[in-house]
Short mmCIF file of C-alpha atoms in Angstrom, two decimals:
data_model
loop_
_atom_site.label_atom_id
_atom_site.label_comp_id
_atom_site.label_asym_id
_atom_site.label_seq_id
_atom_site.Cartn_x
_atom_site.Cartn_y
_atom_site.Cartn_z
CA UNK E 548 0.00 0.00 0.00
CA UNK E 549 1.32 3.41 -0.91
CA UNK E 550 0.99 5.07 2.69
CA UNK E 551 1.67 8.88 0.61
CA UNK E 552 -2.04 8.38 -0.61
CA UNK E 553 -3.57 8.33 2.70
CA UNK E 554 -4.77 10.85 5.50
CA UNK E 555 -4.97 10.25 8.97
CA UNK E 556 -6.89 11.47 11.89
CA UNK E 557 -5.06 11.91 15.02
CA UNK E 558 -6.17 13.37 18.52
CA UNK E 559 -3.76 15.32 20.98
CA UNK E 560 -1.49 18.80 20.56
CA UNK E 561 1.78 16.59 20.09
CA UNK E 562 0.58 14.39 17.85
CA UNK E 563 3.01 14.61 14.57
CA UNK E 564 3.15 12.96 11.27
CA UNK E 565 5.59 13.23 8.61
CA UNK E 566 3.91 14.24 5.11
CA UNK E 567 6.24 12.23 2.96
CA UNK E 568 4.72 9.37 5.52
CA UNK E 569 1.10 10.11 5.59
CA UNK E 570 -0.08 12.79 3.77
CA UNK E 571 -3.24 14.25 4.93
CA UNK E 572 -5.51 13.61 7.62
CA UNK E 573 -5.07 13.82 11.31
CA UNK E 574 -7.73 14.28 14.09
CA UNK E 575 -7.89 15.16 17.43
CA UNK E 576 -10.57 14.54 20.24
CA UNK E 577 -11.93 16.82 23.14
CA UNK E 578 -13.08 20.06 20.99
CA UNK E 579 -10.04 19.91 18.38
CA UNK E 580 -9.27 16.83 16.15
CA UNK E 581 -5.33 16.99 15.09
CA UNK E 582 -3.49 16.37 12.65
CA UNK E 583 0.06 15.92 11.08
CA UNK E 584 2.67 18.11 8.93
CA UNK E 585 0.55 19.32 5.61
CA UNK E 586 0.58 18.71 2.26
CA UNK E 587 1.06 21.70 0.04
CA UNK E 588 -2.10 21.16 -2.96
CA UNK E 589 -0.41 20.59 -6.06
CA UNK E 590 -2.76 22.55 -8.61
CA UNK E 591 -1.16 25.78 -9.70
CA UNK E 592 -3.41 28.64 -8.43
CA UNK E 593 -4.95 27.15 -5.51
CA UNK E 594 -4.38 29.68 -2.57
CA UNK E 595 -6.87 29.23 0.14
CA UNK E 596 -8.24 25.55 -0.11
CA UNK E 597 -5.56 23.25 -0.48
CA UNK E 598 -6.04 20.53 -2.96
CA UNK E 599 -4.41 16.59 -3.09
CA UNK E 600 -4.24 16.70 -7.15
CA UNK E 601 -7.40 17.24 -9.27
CA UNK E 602 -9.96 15.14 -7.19
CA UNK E 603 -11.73 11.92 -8.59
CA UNK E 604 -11.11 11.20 -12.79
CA UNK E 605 -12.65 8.19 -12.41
CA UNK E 606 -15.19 6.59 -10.73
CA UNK E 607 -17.72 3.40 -10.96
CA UNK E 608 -20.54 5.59 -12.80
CA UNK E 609 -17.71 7.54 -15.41
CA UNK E 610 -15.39 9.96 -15.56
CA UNK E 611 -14.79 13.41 -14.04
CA UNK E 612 -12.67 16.05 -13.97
CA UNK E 613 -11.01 19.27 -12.47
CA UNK E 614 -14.69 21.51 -12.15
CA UNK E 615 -16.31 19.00 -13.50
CA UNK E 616 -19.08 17.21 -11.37
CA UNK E 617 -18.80 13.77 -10.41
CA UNK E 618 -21.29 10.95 -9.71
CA UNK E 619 -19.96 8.93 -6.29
CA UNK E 620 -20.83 5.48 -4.66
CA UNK E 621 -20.33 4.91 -0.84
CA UNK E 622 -20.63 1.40 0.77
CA UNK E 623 -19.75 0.01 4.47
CA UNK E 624 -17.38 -3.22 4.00
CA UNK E 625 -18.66 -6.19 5.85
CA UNK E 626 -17.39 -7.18 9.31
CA UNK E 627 -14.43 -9.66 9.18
CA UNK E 628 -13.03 -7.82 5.68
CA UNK E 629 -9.64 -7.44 6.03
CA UNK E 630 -8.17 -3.88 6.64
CA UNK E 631 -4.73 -2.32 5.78
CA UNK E 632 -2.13 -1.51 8.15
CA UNK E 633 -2.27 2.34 6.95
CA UNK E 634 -1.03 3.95 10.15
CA UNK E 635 1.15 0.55 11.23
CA UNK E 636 -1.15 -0.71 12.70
CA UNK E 637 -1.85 -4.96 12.91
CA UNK E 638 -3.33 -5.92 9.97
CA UNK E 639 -6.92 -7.15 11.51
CA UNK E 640 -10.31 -7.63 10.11
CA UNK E 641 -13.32 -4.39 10.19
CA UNK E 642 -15.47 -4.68 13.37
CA UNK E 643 -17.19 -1.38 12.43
CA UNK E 644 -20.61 -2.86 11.97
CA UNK E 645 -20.85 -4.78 15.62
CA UNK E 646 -18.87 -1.54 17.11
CA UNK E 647 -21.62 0.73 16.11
CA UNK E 648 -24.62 -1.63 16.78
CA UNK E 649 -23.12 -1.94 19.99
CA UNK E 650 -23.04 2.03 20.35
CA UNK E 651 -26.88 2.85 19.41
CA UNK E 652 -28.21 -0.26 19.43
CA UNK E 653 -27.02 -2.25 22.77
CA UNK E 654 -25.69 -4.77 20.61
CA UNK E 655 -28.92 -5.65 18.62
CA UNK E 656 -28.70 -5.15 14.88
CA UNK E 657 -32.59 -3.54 13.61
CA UNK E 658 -32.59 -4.70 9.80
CA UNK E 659 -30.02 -7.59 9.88
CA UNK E 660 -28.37 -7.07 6.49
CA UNK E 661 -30.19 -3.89 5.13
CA UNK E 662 -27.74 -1.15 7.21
CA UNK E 663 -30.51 1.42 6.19
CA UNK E 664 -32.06 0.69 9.37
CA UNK E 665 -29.22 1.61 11.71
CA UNK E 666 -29.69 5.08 13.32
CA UNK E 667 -25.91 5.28 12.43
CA UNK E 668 -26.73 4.55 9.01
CA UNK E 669 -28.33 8.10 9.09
CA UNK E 670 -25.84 9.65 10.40
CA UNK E 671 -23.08 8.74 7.94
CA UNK E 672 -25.82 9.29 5.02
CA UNK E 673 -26.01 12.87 6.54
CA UNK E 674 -22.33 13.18 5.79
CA UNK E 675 -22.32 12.50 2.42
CA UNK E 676 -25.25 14.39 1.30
CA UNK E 677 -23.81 17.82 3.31
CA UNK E 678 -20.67 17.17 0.79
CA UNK E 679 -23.50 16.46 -2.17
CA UNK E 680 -25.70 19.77 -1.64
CA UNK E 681 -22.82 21.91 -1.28
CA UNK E 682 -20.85 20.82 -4.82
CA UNK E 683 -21.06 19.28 -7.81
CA UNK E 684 -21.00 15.66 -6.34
CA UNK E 685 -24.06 13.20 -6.49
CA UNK E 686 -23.41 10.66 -3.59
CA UNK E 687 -25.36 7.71 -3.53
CA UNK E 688 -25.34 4.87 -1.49
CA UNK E 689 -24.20 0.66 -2.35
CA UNK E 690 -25.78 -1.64 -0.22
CA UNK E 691 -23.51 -3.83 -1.99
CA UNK E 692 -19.83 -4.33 -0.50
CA UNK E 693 -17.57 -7.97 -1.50
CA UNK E 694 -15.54 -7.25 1.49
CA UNK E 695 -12.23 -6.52 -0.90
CA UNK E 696 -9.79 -5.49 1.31
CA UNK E 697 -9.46 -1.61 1.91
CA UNK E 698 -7.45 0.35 -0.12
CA UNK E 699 -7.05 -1.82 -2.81
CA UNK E 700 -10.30 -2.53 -5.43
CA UNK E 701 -11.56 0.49 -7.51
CA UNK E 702 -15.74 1.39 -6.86
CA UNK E 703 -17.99 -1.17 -9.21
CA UNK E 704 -21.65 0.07 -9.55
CA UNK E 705 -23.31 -3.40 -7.52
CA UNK E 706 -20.18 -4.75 -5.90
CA UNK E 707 -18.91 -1.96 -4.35
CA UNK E 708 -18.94 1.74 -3.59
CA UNK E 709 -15.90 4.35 -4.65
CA UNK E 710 -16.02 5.33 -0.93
CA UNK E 711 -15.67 2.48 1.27
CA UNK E 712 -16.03 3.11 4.93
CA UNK E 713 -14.66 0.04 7.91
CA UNK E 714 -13.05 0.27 11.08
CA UNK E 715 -10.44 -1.50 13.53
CA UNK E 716 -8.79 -1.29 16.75
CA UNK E 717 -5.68 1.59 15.24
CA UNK E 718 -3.84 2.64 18.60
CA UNK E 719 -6.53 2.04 21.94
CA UNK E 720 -7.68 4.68 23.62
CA UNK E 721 -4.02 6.63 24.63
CA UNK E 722 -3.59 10.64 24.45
CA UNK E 723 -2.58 11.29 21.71
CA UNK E 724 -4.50 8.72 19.35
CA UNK E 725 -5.04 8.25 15.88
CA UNK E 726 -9.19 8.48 15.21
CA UNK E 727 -9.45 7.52 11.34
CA UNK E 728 -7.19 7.92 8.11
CA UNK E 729 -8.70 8.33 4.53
CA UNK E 730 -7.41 7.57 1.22
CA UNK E 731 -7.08 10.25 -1.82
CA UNK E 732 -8.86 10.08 -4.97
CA UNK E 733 -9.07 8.00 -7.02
CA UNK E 734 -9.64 5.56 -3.92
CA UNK E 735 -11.52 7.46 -0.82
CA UNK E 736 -11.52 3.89 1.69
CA UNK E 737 -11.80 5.04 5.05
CA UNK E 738 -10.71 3.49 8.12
CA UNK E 739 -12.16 4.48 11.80
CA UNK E 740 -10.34 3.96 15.01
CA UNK E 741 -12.90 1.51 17.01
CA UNK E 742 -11.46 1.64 20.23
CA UNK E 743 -12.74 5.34 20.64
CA UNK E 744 -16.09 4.15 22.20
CA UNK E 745 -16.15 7.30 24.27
CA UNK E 746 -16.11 9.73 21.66
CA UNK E 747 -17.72 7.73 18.55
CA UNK E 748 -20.76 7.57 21.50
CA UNK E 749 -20.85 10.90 22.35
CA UNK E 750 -24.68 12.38 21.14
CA UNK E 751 -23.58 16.04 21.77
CA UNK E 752 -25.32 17.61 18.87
CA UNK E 753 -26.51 14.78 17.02
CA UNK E 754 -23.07 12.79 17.46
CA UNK E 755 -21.40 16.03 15.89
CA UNK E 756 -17.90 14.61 16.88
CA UNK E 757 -18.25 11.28 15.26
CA UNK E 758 -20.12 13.43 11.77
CA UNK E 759 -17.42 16.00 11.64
CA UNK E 760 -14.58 13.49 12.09
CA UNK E 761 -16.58 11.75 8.75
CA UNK E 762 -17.22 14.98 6.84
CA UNK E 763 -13.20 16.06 7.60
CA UNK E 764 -12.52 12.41 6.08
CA UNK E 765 -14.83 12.27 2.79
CA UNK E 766 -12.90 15.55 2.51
CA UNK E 767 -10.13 14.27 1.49
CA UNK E 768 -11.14 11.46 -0.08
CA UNK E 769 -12.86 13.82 -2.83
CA UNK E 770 -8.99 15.40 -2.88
CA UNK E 771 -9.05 17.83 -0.04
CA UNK E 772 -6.06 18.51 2.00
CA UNK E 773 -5.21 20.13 5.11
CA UNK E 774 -4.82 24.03 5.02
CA UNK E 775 -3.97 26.64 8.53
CA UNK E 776 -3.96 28.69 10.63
CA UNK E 777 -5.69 26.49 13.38
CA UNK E 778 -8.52 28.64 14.54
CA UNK E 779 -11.54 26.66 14.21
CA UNK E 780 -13.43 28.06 10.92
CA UNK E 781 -12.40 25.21 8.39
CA UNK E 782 -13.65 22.02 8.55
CA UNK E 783 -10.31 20.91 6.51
CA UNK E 784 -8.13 22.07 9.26
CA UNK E 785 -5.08 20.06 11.09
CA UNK E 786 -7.27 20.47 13.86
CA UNK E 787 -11.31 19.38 13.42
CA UNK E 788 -13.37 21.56 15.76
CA UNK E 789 -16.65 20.86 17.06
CA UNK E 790 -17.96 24.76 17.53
CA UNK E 791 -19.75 24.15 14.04
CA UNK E 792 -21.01 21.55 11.89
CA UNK E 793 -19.96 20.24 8.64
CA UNK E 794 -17.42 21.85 5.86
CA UNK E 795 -17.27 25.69 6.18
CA UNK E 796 -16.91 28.27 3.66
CA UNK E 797 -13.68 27.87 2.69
CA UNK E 798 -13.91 24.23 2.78
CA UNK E 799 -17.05 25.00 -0.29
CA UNK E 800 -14.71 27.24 -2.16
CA UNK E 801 -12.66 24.48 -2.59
CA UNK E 802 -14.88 21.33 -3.38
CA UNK E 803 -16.45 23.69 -6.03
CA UNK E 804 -12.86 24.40 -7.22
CA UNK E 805 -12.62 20.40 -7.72
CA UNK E 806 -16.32 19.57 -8.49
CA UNK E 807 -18.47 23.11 -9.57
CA UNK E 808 -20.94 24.14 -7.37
CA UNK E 809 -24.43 21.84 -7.10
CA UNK E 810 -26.34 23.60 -10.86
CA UNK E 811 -23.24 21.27 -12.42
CA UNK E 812 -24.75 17.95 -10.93
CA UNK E 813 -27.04 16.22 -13.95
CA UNK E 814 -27.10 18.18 -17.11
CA UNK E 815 -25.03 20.99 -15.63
CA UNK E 816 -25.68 24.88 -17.09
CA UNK E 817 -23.02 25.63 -19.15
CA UNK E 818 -25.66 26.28 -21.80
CA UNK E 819 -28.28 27.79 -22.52
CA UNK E 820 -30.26 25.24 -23.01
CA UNK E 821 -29.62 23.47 -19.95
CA UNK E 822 -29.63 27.21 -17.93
CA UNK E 823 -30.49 27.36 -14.18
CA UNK E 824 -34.26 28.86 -13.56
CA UNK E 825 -34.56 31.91 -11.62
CA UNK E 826 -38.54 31.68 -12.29
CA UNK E 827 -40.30 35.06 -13.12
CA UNK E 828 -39.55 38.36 -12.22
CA UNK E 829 -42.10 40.76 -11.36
CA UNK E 830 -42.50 44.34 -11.83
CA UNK E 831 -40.99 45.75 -8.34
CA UNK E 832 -39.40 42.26 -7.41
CA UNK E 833 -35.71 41.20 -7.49
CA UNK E 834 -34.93 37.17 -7.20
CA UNK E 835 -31.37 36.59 -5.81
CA UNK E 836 -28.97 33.24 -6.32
CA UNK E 837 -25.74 32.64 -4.43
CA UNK E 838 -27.11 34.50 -1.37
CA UNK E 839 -25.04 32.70 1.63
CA UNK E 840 -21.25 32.92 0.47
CA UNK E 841 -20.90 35.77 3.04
CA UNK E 842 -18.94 35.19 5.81
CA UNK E 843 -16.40 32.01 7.24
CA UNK E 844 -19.00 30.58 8.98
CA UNK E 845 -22.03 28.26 7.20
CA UNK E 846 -24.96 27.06 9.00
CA UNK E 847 -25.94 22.90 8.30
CA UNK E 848 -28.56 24.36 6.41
CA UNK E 849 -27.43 26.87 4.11
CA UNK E 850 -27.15 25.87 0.50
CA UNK E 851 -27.21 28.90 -1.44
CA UNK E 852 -23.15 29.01 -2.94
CA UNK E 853 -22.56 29.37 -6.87
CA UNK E 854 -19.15 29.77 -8.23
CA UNK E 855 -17.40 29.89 -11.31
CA UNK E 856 -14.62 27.32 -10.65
CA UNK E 857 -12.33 28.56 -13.10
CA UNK E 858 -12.22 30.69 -16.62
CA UNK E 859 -13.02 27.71 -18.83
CA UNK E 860 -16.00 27.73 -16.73
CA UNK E 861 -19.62 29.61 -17.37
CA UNK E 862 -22.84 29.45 -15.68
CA UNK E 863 -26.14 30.09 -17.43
CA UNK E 864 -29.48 31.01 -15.60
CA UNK E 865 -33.11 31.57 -17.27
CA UNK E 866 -35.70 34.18 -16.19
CA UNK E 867 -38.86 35.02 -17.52
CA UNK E 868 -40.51 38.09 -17.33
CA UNK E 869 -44.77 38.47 -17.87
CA UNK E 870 -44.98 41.77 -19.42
CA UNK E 871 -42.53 44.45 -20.75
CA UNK E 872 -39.69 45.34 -18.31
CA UNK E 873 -36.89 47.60 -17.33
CA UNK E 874 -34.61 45.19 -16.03
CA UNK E 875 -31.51 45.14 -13.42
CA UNK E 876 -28.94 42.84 -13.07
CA UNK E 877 -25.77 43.10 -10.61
CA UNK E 878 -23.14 40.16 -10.22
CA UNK E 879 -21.02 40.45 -7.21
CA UNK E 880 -18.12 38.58 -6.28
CA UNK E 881 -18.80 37.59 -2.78
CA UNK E 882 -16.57 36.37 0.14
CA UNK E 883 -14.66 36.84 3.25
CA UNK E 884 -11.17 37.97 3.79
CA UNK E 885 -9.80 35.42 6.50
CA UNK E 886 -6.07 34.00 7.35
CA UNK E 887 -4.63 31.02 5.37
CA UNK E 888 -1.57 29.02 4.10
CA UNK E 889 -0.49 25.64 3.75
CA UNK E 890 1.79 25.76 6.96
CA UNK E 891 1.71 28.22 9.73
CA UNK E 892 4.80 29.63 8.62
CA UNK E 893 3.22 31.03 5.28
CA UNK E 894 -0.41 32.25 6.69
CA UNK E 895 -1.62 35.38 4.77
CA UNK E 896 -4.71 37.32 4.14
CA UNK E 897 -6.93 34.79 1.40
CA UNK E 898 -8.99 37.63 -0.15
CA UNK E 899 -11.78 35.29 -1.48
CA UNK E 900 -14.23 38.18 -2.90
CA UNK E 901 -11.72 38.78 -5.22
CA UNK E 902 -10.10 35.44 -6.82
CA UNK E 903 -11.75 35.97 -10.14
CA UNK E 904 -12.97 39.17 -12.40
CA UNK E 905 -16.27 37.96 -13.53
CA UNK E 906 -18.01 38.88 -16.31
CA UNK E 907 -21.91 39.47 -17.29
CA UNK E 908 -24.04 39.09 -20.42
CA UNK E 909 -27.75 39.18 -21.20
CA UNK E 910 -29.52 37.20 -23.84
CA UNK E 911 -32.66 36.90 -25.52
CA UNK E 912 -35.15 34.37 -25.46
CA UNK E 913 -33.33 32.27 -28.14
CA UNK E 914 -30.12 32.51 -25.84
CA UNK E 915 -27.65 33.11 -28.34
CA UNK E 916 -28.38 37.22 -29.43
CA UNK E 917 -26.26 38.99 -27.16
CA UNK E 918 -27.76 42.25 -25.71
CA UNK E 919 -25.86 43.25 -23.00
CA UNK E 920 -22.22 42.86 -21.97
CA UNK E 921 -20.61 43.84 -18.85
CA UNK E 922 -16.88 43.73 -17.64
CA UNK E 923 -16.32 47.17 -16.83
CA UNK E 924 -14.72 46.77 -13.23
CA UNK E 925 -11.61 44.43 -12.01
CA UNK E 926 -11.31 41.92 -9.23
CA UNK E 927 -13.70 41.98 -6.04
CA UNK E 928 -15.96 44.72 -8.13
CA UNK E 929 -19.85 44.19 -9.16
CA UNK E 930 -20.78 43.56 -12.90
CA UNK E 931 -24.19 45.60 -13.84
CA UNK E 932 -26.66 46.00 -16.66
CA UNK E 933 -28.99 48.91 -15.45
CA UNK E 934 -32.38 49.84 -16.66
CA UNK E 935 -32.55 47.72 -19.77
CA UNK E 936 -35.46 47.75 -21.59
CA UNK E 937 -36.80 44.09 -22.31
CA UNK E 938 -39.98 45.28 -24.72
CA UNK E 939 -41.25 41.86 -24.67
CA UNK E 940 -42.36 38.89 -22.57
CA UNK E 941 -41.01 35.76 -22.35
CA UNK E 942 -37.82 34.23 -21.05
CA UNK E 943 -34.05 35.85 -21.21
CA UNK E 944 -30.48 34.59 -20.16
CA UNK E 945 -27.67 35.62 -17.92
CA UNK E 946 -24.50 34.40 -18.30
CA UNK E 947 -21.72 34.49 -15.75
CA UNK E 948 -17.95 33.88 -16.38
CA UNK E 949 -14.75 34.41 -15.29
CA UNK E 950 -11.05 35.50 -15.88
CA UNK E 951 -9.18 33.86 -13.83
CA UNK E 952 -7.82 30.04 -13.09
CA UNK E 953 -9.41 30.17 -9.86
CA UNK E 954 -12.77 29.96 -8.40
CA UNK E 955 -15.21 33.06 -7.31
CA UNK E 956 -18.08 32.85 -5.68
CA UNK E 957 -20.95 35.22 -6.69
CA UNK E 958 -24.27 36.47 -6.00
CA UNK E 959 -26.40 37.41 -9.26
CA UNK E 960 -29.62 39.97 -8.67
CA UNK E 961 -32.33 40.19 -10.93
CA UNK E 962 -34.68 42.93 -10.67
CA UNK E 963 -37.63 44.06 -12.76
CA UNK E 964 -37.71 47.82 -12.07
CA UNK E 965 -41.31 49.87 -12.61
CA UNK E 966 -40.98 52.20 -15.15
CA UNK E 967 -41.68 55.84 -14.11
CA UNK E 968 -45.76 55.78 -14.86
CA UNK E 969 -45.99 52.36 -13.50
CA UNK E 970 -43.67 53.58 -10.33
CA UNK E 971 -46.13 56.30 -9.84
CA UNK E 972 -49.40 54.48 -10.17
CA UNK E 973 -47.87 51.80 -7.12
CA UNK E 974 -47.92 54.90 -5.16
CA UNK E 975 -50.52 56.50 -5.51
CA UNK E 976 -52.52 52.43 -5.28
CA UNK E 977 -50.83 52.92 -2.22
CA UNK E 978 -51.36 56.04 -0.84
CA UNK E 979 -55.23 55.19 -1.83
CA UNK E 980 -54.86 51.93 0.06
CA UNK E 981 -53.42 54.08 3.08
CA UNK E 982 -56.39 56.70 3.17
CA UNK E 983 -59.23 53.52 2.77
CA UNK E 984 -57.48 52.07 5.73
CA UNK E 985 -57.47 55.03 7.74
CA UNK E 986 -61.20 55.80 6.59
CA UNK E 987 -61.87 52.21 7.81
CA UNK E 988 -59.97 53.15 11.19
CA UNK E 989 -61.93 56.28 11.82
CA UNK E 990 -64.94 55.28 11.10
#
């Protein structure tokens, strides 16, 4: 086994691994999960997100690519299939299955072959479909698993999944310990540390511990690698925190960087013909996409993040409009400005609002006559198309694009602004509506 195309998860302050040795993934315990020496990303360009080559190329349902989204399997390897030796280790056989029956089930195993039944079953599902509505990645899960041993046999669609998930006694229960290591892309096997009862069994926000210690390993078995400084806003961190839940923003700016953002999954819309919908715009209204790439810190449930993931890269949306329109569209480059580097020793300020200078366009309804271009302004500046007049109804296309080798994520506004005599009419309706109300008031 090639022990450079692994990651391990490590727990305690002292805890060190060399990065020729084991390249990625270390996690601690308590509130931090810790890690080794990192791996500098070795795509050209990459700056905040660090990256362990160009993420999966091929998988059991076809191909991918760097942006390009990919279609993911993930199984759970029978008990008694063997297990490497990845962090030296005894070679030994997985006990993951009885371990976590044994956790939330006192032993008993609800379902007998179909896993779907375990409660833990949900909670590693949950992992995989944070990753899948965050990116360009469809996870789904294989019931199906021959028991190959780990970290050898390639994902077949029936047999087995791309990410394969078991777990064996690694180092007992000493301070510090090894929790889990992860293999890169194009094998993502995972292996879990089983003697960590105590923390695998800790329900502190839904088992947060035991789901961020997964989400931090899928990580980089989709080809992410470790990036600093340690101060708990990355989920992709030397050091896996529990004060949030599930991969942050920079951790998204980077699996879009490998995979697009979620409008690639399917047909994608890097056409017109395949274009997001925005829906219709009414007179007065404005409908917004890419709303929640604002700050370092993402909620479990925000979804809202476009990007463009690099300048080969374009993103088509589709709005309709009922009746003739002034119409206003901005496109912002949106981010935060937070600390990063691949080592402490090279930490800078990671700009992220202004990675890429985007560029705007409006279509008509047959989505190839241009009537609008925009790329006016440079890096971390708005795109706009103000007050154009749209004489007739139907539907119209945006598209977005970028300059730069690097990804940007963006917020695009569409508004359908009432022309002066229709302006004036709203309020006076409304001033109208005001005096009937106050007529109704007073009697």
């Amino acid at each position: 086994m090639n022990r450079n195309n692994i990651a391990a998860l490590t727990l305690g302050l002292s805890a060190f691994l060399s990065c020729a040795a084991l390249p990625a993934v270390v996690t601690h315990a308590q509130d931090l999960v810790g890690y080794g020496d990192d791996e500098v990303g070795e795509e050209g360009g990459l700056a905040a997100f660090r990256t362990h080559g160009s993420g999966w190329t091929s998988t059991s349902s076809g191909t991918s690519g760097l942006g390009r989204p990919a279609t993911l399997t993930w199984s759970i390897v029978p008990d008694n299939s063997q297990l490497p030796t990845g962090l030296g280790e005894p070679v030994s056989n997985s006990n993951l299955i009885a371990f976590l029956d044994g956790v939330h089930h006192g032993g008993n195993s609800p379902g007998g072959a179909d896993l779907t039944q375990r409660a833990w079953w949900q909670l590693m599902n949950s992992v995989f479909e944070r990753w899948d509505e965050v990116s360009g990645i469809a996870f789904n899960y294989e019931p199906n698993d021959d028991g190959r041993k780990l970290g050898t046999a390639s994902g077949i669609l029936g047999t087995r999944g791309d990410h394969r998930i078991g777990g064996h006694s690694i180092d007992g229960q000493i301070s510090p310990t090894f929790l889990a290591y992860n293999f890169f892309p194009n094998n993502a096997d995972m292996v879990i540390d089983t003697d960590e009862i105590n923390r695998w069994s800790n329900a502190t926000n839904n088992y947060r511990l035991f789901r961020n210690m997964m989400m931090h390993e899928v990580g980089h078995g989709l080809g992410m690698n470790h990036v600093e400084p340690v101060n708990r806003t990355k989920l992709m961190e030397p050091f896996l925190a529990t004060v949030f839940d599930g991969p942050q923003f920079d951790d998204i700016l980077g699996i879009q960087r490998l995979y697009g953002d979620a409008n690639e999954e399917g047909t994608g819309n890097d056409t017109f013909a395949v274009a997001t919908s925005l829906g219709t715009v009414l007179t007065g209204q404005t409908i917004s996409v890419g709303t929640d790439a604002t700050d370092s810190f993402v909620a479990p449930g925000e979804i809202d993040f476009v990007s463009i993931d690099d300048n080969s890269d374009i993103d088509y949306f589709r709005f309709s409009i009922n009746s003739p329109n002034l119409i206003d569209i901005t496109l912002t480059p949106l981010g935060p400005t937070y600390e990063e580097g691949s080592t402490v020793a090279n930490v800078a300020p990671f700009i992220s609002s202004a990675q890429s200078n985007l560029t705007l366009a409006l279509y008509d309804s047959d989505g190839t006559s241009l009537l609008e271009f925009s790329n006016d302004t440079g890096l971390g500046l708005s795109e706009q198309i103000d007050n154009f007049q749209l004489s007739v109804a139907g539907d119209y296309f945006v598209r977005v694009g970028g300059l730069n080798n690097t990804a940007q994520f963006f917020q695009l506004d569409v508004t359908a602004v009432p022309e002066p005599t229709t302006l004036l009419l709203l309020v006076l309706g409304s001033i109208g509506s005001t005096l009937t109300r106050r007529r109704n008031i007073n009697g």
